[in-house]
Short mmCIF file of C-alpha atoms in Angstrom, two decimals:
data_model
loop_
_atom_site.label_atom_id
_atom_site.label_comp_id
_atom_site.label_asym_id
_atom_site.label_seq_id
_atom_site.Cartn_x
_atom_site.Cartn_y
_atom_site.Cartn_z
CA MET A 588 112.24 191.74 38.27
CA THR A 589 113.90 191.90 41.59
CA THR A 590 116.45 194.56 42.18
CA VAL A 591 119.29 194.32 44.62
CA ALA A 592 119.84 197.31 46.74
CA ASP A 593 123.29 198.77 46.64
CA THR A 594 124.62 198.54 50.13
CA ARG A 595 127.78 200.39 49.38
CA ARG A 596 128.21 203.53 51.43
CA PRO A 597 127.87 206.68 49.30
CA SER A 598 131.09 208.40 48.69
CA GLY A 599 131.72 211.56 50.57
CA THR A 600 129.89 210.43 53.68
CA ASP A 601 131.64 210.20 57.03
CA GLN A 602 129.43 207.57 58.58
CA PRO A 603 131.34 205.05 60.64
CA PRO A 604 131.37 201.43 59.56
CA PRO A 605 128.74 199.23 61.04
CA HIS A 606 129.52 197.72 64.46
CA ARG A 607 131.39 194.38 64.32
CA ARG A 608 131.35 191.69 67.02
CA LYS A 609 134.52 191.37 69.08
CA THR A 610 136.57 188.18 68.70
CA SER A 611 138.30 186.17 71.42
CA PHE A 612 141.64 187.72 70.64
CA CYS A 613 142.62 191.09 69.39
CA ALA A 614 143.53 191.76 65.80
CA ALA A 615 146.98 192.97 66.76
CA SER A 616 147.79 189.70 68.47
CA ALA A 617 146.58 187.72 65.46
CA HIS A 618 148.64 189.87 63.16
CA ASN A 619 151.77 189.34 65.25
CA LEU A 620 151.17 185.56 65.43
CA MET A 621 150.77 185.29 61.67
CA SER A 622 153.86 187.40 61.11
CA ASP A 623 155.95 185.15 63.36
CA SER A 624 154.65 182.00 61.65
CA ILE A 625 155.32 183.33 58.18
CA SER A 626 158.79 184.53 59.15
CA ASN A 627 159.66 181.01 60.33
CA LEU A 628 158.42 179.41 57.11
CA ASP A 629 160.98 178.95 54.36
CA LEU A 630 159.19 179.91 51.17
CA SER A 631 162.24 179.93 48.99
CA PRO A 632 161.77 177.66 45.98
CA THR A 633 163.63 174.40 45.97
CA THR A 634 164.93 172.63 42.98
CA SER A 635 165.22 169.05 41.93
CA THR A 636 167.36 167.53 39.29
CA LEU A 637 165.52 165.69 36.56
CA SER A 638 167.53 164.54 33.56
CA GLY A 639 170.17 167.11 34.34
CA VAL A 640 167.72 170.07 34.25
CA MET A 641 167.10 172.11 37.35
CA SER A 642 163.37 172.63 37.76
CA PRO A 643 161.59 174.45 40.51
CA VAL A 644 159.64 172.35 42.94
CA SER A 645 156.73 173.73 44.84
CA PRO A 646 157.07 173.50 48.65
CA VAL A 647 154.34 170.90 48.87
CA PRO A 648 154.39 168.84 52.07
CA SER A 649 155.92 165.41 51.56
CA SER A 650 153.70 162.36 51.69
CA ASN A 651 156.30 160.61 53.84
CA ALA A 652 155.83 160.64 57.58
CA PRO A 653 157.73 163.46 59.27
CA PRO A 654 160.74 162.52 61.34
CA SER A 655 160.10 161.83 64.97
CA TYR A 656 161.79 164.10 67.45
CA HIS A 657 160.71 162.10 70.45
CA SER A 658 163.31 160.46 72.62
CA PRO A 659 163.87 156.76 71.88
CA LEU A 660 162.22 154.24 74.17
CA LEU A 661 164.26 153.60 77.24
CA VAL A 662 165.45 149.98 77.17
CA PRO A 663 166.48 148.65 80.58
CA ALA A 664 170.16 147.96 80.66
CA ARG A 665 170.98 144.25 80.80
CA LYS A 666 172.95 143.20 83.79
CA ALA A 667 176.27 141.62 83.08
CA VAL A 668 175.99 137.87 83.64
CA ALA A 669 179.08 135.86 84.26
CA PRO A 670 179.50 133.11 81.66
CA THR A 671 178.49 129.67 82.85
CA PRO A 672 181.63 127.63 83.36
CA PRO A 673 181.76 124.47 81.26
CA VAL A 674 180.99 121.20 82.99
CA ALA A 675 184.28 119.56 83.86
CA PHE A 676 184.37 115.84 83.21
CA ALA A 677 186.90 113.52 84.78
CA CYS A 678 187.73 109.91 84.10
CA LEU A 679 188.95 106.78 85.84
CA MET A 680 190.76 104.21 83.71
CA LEU A 681 191.36 100.54 84.37
CA ILE A 682 194.69 99.76 82.73
CA GLY A 683 196.32 96.43 82.10
CA LYS A 684 195.72 93.85 84.78
CA ASP A 685 196.58 95.83 87.88
CA LYS A 686 196.42 99.61 87.42
CA ILE A 687 193.96 102.43 88.08
CA ARG A 688 194.53 105.88 86.61
CA ILE A 689 192.53 109.07 87.16
CA ALA A 690 192.58 112.29 85.14
CA GLY A 691 190.65 115.54 85.41
CA PHE A 692 189.84 115.25 89.11
CA PRO A 693 190.92 117.95 91.57
CA ASP A 694 194.05 117.28 93.58
CA SER A 695 191.91 116.55 96.64
CA CYS A 696 190.77 113.31 94.98
CA GLN A 697 194.28 111.90 95.33
CA GLU A 698 193.79 111.35 99.03
CA LEU A 699 190.26 110.09 98.43
CA MET A 700 191.44 107.48 95.95
CA ARG A 701 194.29 106.42 98.20
CA ASN A 702 191.83 105.75 101.04
CA VAL A 703 189.42 103.93 98.73
CA LEU A 704 192.12 101.62 97.41
CA SER A 705 193.54 100.92 100.85
CA LYS A 706 190.09 99.97 102.18
CA GLY A 707 188.65 98.29 99.08
CA TRP A 708 191.65 96.26 97.97
CA THR A 709 194.35 94.13 99.51
CA GLY A 710 197.20 96.49 98.77
CA VAL A 711 198.78 99.14 96.56
CA ASP A 712 202.25 98.52 95.15
CA ALA A 713 203.10 101.97 93.83
CA LYS A 714 201.81 105.38 92.80
CA ARG A 715 203.07 107.62 90.05
CA ASN A 716 202.23 110.88 88.30
CA PRO A 717 202.66 110.27 84.53
CA ALA A 718 201.35 113.72 83.52
CA PRO A 719 200.06 116.92 85.15
CA GLY A 720 196.74 116.17 86.83
CA VAL A 721 197.04 112.44 86.09
CA TYR A 722 197.69 109.88 88.84
CA GLU A 723 198.09 106.13 88.67
CA TRP A 724 198.16 103.34 91.26
CA LYS A 725 199.47 99.83 90.75
CA LEU A 726 197.48 97.26 92.74
CA THR A 727 198.55 93.91 94.09
CA LYS A 728 197.10 90.60 92.87
CA ALA A 729 196.07 91.94 89.43
CA PRO A 730 192.37 92.74 89.98
CA TRP A 731 191.59 92.96 86.25
CA ALA A 732 193.09 89.57 85.40
CA GLY A 733 190.08 87.58 86.59
CA ASP A 734 191.77 85.79 89.48
CA ALA A 735 189.43 87.36 92.04
CA PRO A 736 186.51 88.77 90.03
CA LEU A 737 184.05 89.32 92.86
CA ALA A 738 186.56 91.38 94.82
CA SER A 739 187.29 93.37 91.67
CA PHE A 740 183.60 94.09 91.13
CA ARG A 741 183.25 95.17 94.74
CA LEU A 742 186.18 97.52 94.34
CA ILE A 743 184.40 99.21 91.42
CA GLU A 744 181.23 99.54 93.53
CA PHE A 745 183.21 101.08 96.38
CA ILE A 746 184.91 103.56 94.04
CA LEU A 747 181.56 104.64 92.58
CA PHE A 748 180.08 105.01 96.06
CA SER A 749 183.01 107.08 97.34
CA LEU A 750 183.09 109.43 94.35
CA SER A 751 179.31 109.94 94.48
CA LYS A 752 179.62 110.83 98.15
CA GLU A 753 182.21 113.48 97.21
CA GLY A 754 180.03 114.99 94.47
CA TRP A 755 181.15 113.10 91.37
CA SER A 756 178.32 111.41 89.48
CA LEU A 757 178.95 108.59 87.05
CA ALA A 758 178.12 109.67 83.49
CA LEU A 759 179.00 106.53 81.53
CA ALA A 760 181.55 103.79 80.98
CA ALA A 761 183.15 103.19 77.62
CA GLY A 762 185.44 100.54 76.22
CA ILE A 763 188.97 101.40 75.19
CA PRO A 764 190.82 99.36 72.54
CA ALA A 765 192.72 96.54 74.22
CA LYS A 766 195.82 97.15 72.11
CA HIS A 767 196.48 100.22 74.22
CA GLY A 768 196.60 98.14 77.37
CA ALA A 769 193.40 99.70 78.70
CA ARG A 770 190.01 98.31 79.55
CA ASP A 771 186.82 100.19 80.30
CA THR A 772 187.01 103.85 81.32
CA PHE A 773 184.51 105.50 83.67
CA PHE A 774 183.55 109.13 83.11
CA PHE A 775 182.30 111.39 85.90
CA ARG A 776 180.80 114.86 86.17
CA PRO A 777 180.33 117.19 89.16
CA ALA A 778 176.99 116.76 90.91
CA GLU A 779 175.31 117.12 94.26
CA ARG A 780 176.93 115.05 96.98
CA ARG A 781 174.93 111.87 97.40
CA GLN A 782 175.46 108.75 99.45
CA ARG A 783 174.39 106.36 96.73
CA HIS A 784 174.83 102.62 97.20
CA PHE A 785 175.59 100.36 94.25
CA PHE A 786 175.19 96.67 93.51
CA SER A 787 176.01 94.55 90.47
CA ILE A 788 174.43 91.94 88.26
CA ILE A 789 176.97 89.88 86.33
CA PHE A 790 176.08 87.96 83.19
CA GLY A 791 178.32 84.95 82.73
CA THR A 792 178.24 82.26 80.08
CA HIS A 793 176.17 79.85 82.18
CA MET A 794 174.75 81.92 85.00
CA VAL A 795 173.67 85.30 86.29
CA THR A 796 175.09 86.58 89.58
CA LEU A 797 173.71 89.17 91.96
CA LEU A 798 176.41 90.90 93.99
CA ASP A 799 175.86 93.01 97.12
CA ALA A 800 172.07 93.28 96.98
CA ILE A 801 170.94 96.30 98.96
CA ASP A 802 167.71 94.84 100.35
CA PRO A 803 165.87 91.49 100.30
CA ARG A 804 163.38 92.66 97.68
CA VAL A 805 166.21 92.98 95.17
CA CYS A 806 166.97 89.28 95.65
CA GLU A 807 163.32 88.35 95.17
CA GLU A 808 162.99 90.39 91.99
CA PHE A 809 166.27 88.97 90.69
CA VAL A 810 165.07 85.38 91.09
CA GLN A 811 161.75 86.15 89.39
CA ALA A 812 163.59 87.71 86.45
CA CYS A 813 165.79 84.62 86.06
CA GLU A 814 162.73 82.37 86.08
CA THR A 815 161.59 83.94 82.80
CA TRP A 816 164.43 82.17 81.00
CA PRO A 817 162.90 79.75 78.44
CA GLY A 818 165.35 76.98 79.34
CA GLY A 819 164.54 77.30 83.01
CA ALA A 820 166.59 78.61 85.92
CA GLY A 821 168.68 76.30 88.04
CA ALA A 822 169.33 76.41 91.75
CA LEU A 823 170.07 79.66 93.54
CA TYR A 824 173.47 79.41 95.16
CA SER A 825 173.83 80.88 98.59
CA ARG A 826 175.89 83.97 99.12
CA GLU A 827 179.61 84.02 99.11
CA HIS A 828 180.37 87.44 100.51
CA GLY A 829 176.95 88.65 99.37
CA ALA A 830 176.91 86.90 95.99
CA PHE A 831 173.92 84.93 94.70
CA ALA A 832 174.20 82.96 91.45
CA VAL A 833 171.55 81.28 89.33
CA ASN A 834 172.57 78.68 86.75
CA MET A 835 170.79 79.13 83.44
CA LYS A 836 169.94 75.98 81.51
CA PRO A 837 171.14 76.14 77.90
CA VAL A 838 168.67 76.53 75.06
CA GLY A 839 169.67 75.62 71.55
CA ASP A 840 173.16 74.70 70.49
CA GLY A 841 176.37 76.21 71.79
CA ASP A 842 178.84 76.11 74.63
CA THR A 843 177.01 78.70 76.71
CA ALA A 844 173.50 79.17 78.02
CA TRP A 845 172.99 82.09 75.66
CA PRO A 846 172.13 81.09 72.08
CA THR A 847 173.75 83.05 69.27
CA GLY A 848 171.29 82.01 66.60
CA GLY A 849 168.10 80.15 65.89
CA LYS A 850 164.67 80.76 67.31
CA TYR A 851 166.05 81.57 70.79
CA GLN A 852 168.51 84.21 69.64
CA HIS A 853 166.38 86.88 71.30
CA ALA A 854 166.14 85.02 74.64
CA MET A 855 169.08 86.70 76.38
CA SER A 856 167.87 90.18 75.41
CA GLN A 857 164.45 89.34 76.81
CA LEU A 858 166.03 88.10 80.03
CA MET A 859 167.92 91.39 80.35
CA CYS A 860 164.66 93.27 79.81
CA ALA A 861 163.12 91.23 82.62
CA VAL A 862 166.06 92.10 84.90
CA LEU A 863 165.69 95.82 84.17
CA GLN A 864 161.95 95.67 84.75
CA ARG A 865 162.24 93.82 88.05
CA MET A 866 164.94 96.13 89.37
CA ALA A 867 162.83 99.14 88.39
CA LEU A 868 159.90 97.71 90.36
CA ALA A 869 162.20 97.51 93.37
CA GLY A 870 163.22 101.15 92.90
CA TYR A 871 166.62 100.75 91.24
CA GLU A 872 168.07 101.63 87.85
CA CYS A 873 171.05 100.51 85.83
CA VAL A 874 173.58 103.35 85.91
CA THR A 875 176.25 101.77 83.71
CA THR A 876 177.66 98.56 82.31
CA TYR A 877 181.30 97.62 81.96
CA ASP A 878 183.62 94.78 81.10
CA VAL A 879 187.02 94.54 82.78
CA LEU A 880 188.09 90.91 82.63
CA ASP A 881 190.06 89.16 79.93
CA ARG A 882 187.92 87.30 77.47
CA SER A 883 190.18 84.27 77.72
CA THR A 884 190.55 84.19 81.51
CA SER A 885 187.28 84.82 83.27
CA TRP A 886 185.27 82.75 85.68
CA TYR A 887 182.28 80.50 86.33
CA TRP A 888 180.47 79.17 89.37
CA ASN A 889 181.76 75.83 90.61
CA ASP A 890 178.77 73.76 91.72
CA ALA A 891 180.80 71.36 93.86
CA LYS A 892 182.90 73.94 95.66
CA GLY A 893 180.31 76.70 95.71
CA ILE A 894 182.88 79.25 94.60
CA VAL A 895 183.80 81.23 91.52
CA THR A 896 186.65 79.64 89.58
CA GLY A 897 187.81 78.55 86.15
CA SER A 898 187.66 80.46 82.88
CA MET A 899 184.83 81.88 80.83
CA PRO A 900 185.10 83.57 77.43
CA SER A 901 182.70 86.46 77.96
CA ILE A 902 181.23 88.50 80.77
CA ASP A 903 179.32 91.75 81.28
CA ILE A 904 178.65 93.63 84.51
CA TRP A 905 175.66 95.88 85.12
CA VAL A 906 175.75 98.35 87.99
CA PHE A 907 172.52 99.40 89.70
CA ALA A 908 171.72 102.12 92.22
CA GLU A 909 168.73 103.86 93.79
CA ARG A 910 166.78 106.04 91.40
#
């Protein structure tokens, strides 16, 4: 049987306690540190309400994450940005048989339009200001009546060129109900100033006309497009002030070269596709189409006289420019 020696010091002896190893800090400092920590700790019991009965709750640390006392992340302040101004559109209206009206353009465009009309047309009868920011000019010889269609088309080209040069780009052209005395309206938006030249291709009832071709390649591509017509293309008429016309031989029944039914109903659309393709190969695109002439008083190409004359029930004008 093993006995354990009693290591207790006999009472009545004055022997000092055995030597203990020194620690890294003194006992007094530890005592003071513990005292400060305990004094800062709130040991008072807390209570919680459960079914109306106050019950003591032990100060057990919460399982929820402690609140953060760090400063919030510094988010760089966003610089104040001035709102982008809305794009201002303006319009040019062809009214009745002899009027041009503009709205939404700056006042400086009054002088521009006056110069354009004086150079691009035979004369201006009057000018008026029907509303704030709206200006109207009455032209001589009724350009939208069909009496001088080629000159009217050239006037439109010159207007588009002049406005593009001043920083107004053509957005689209839209038809306005005829009962209001208006024809097509052209809409413009501010853009970079550009000296952009325009030319026209006019689809008549019996022919297609190229007006003011910019370079010889345009003429070549135009003729090749017309030759795709299933009925065959007629002779190419020489220019009259830069106009070339190709007679289109009728296919199917009807008073025009363009069939409205039957197996060739798609032929005119295919011809238009060929025109667009050929102009694209030459580096040009169609920027808009419009229709300004009366349906009952339009024009056709007179073979004997070599001029535009007569009446034609329908017409459409396509405007092209450099891409």
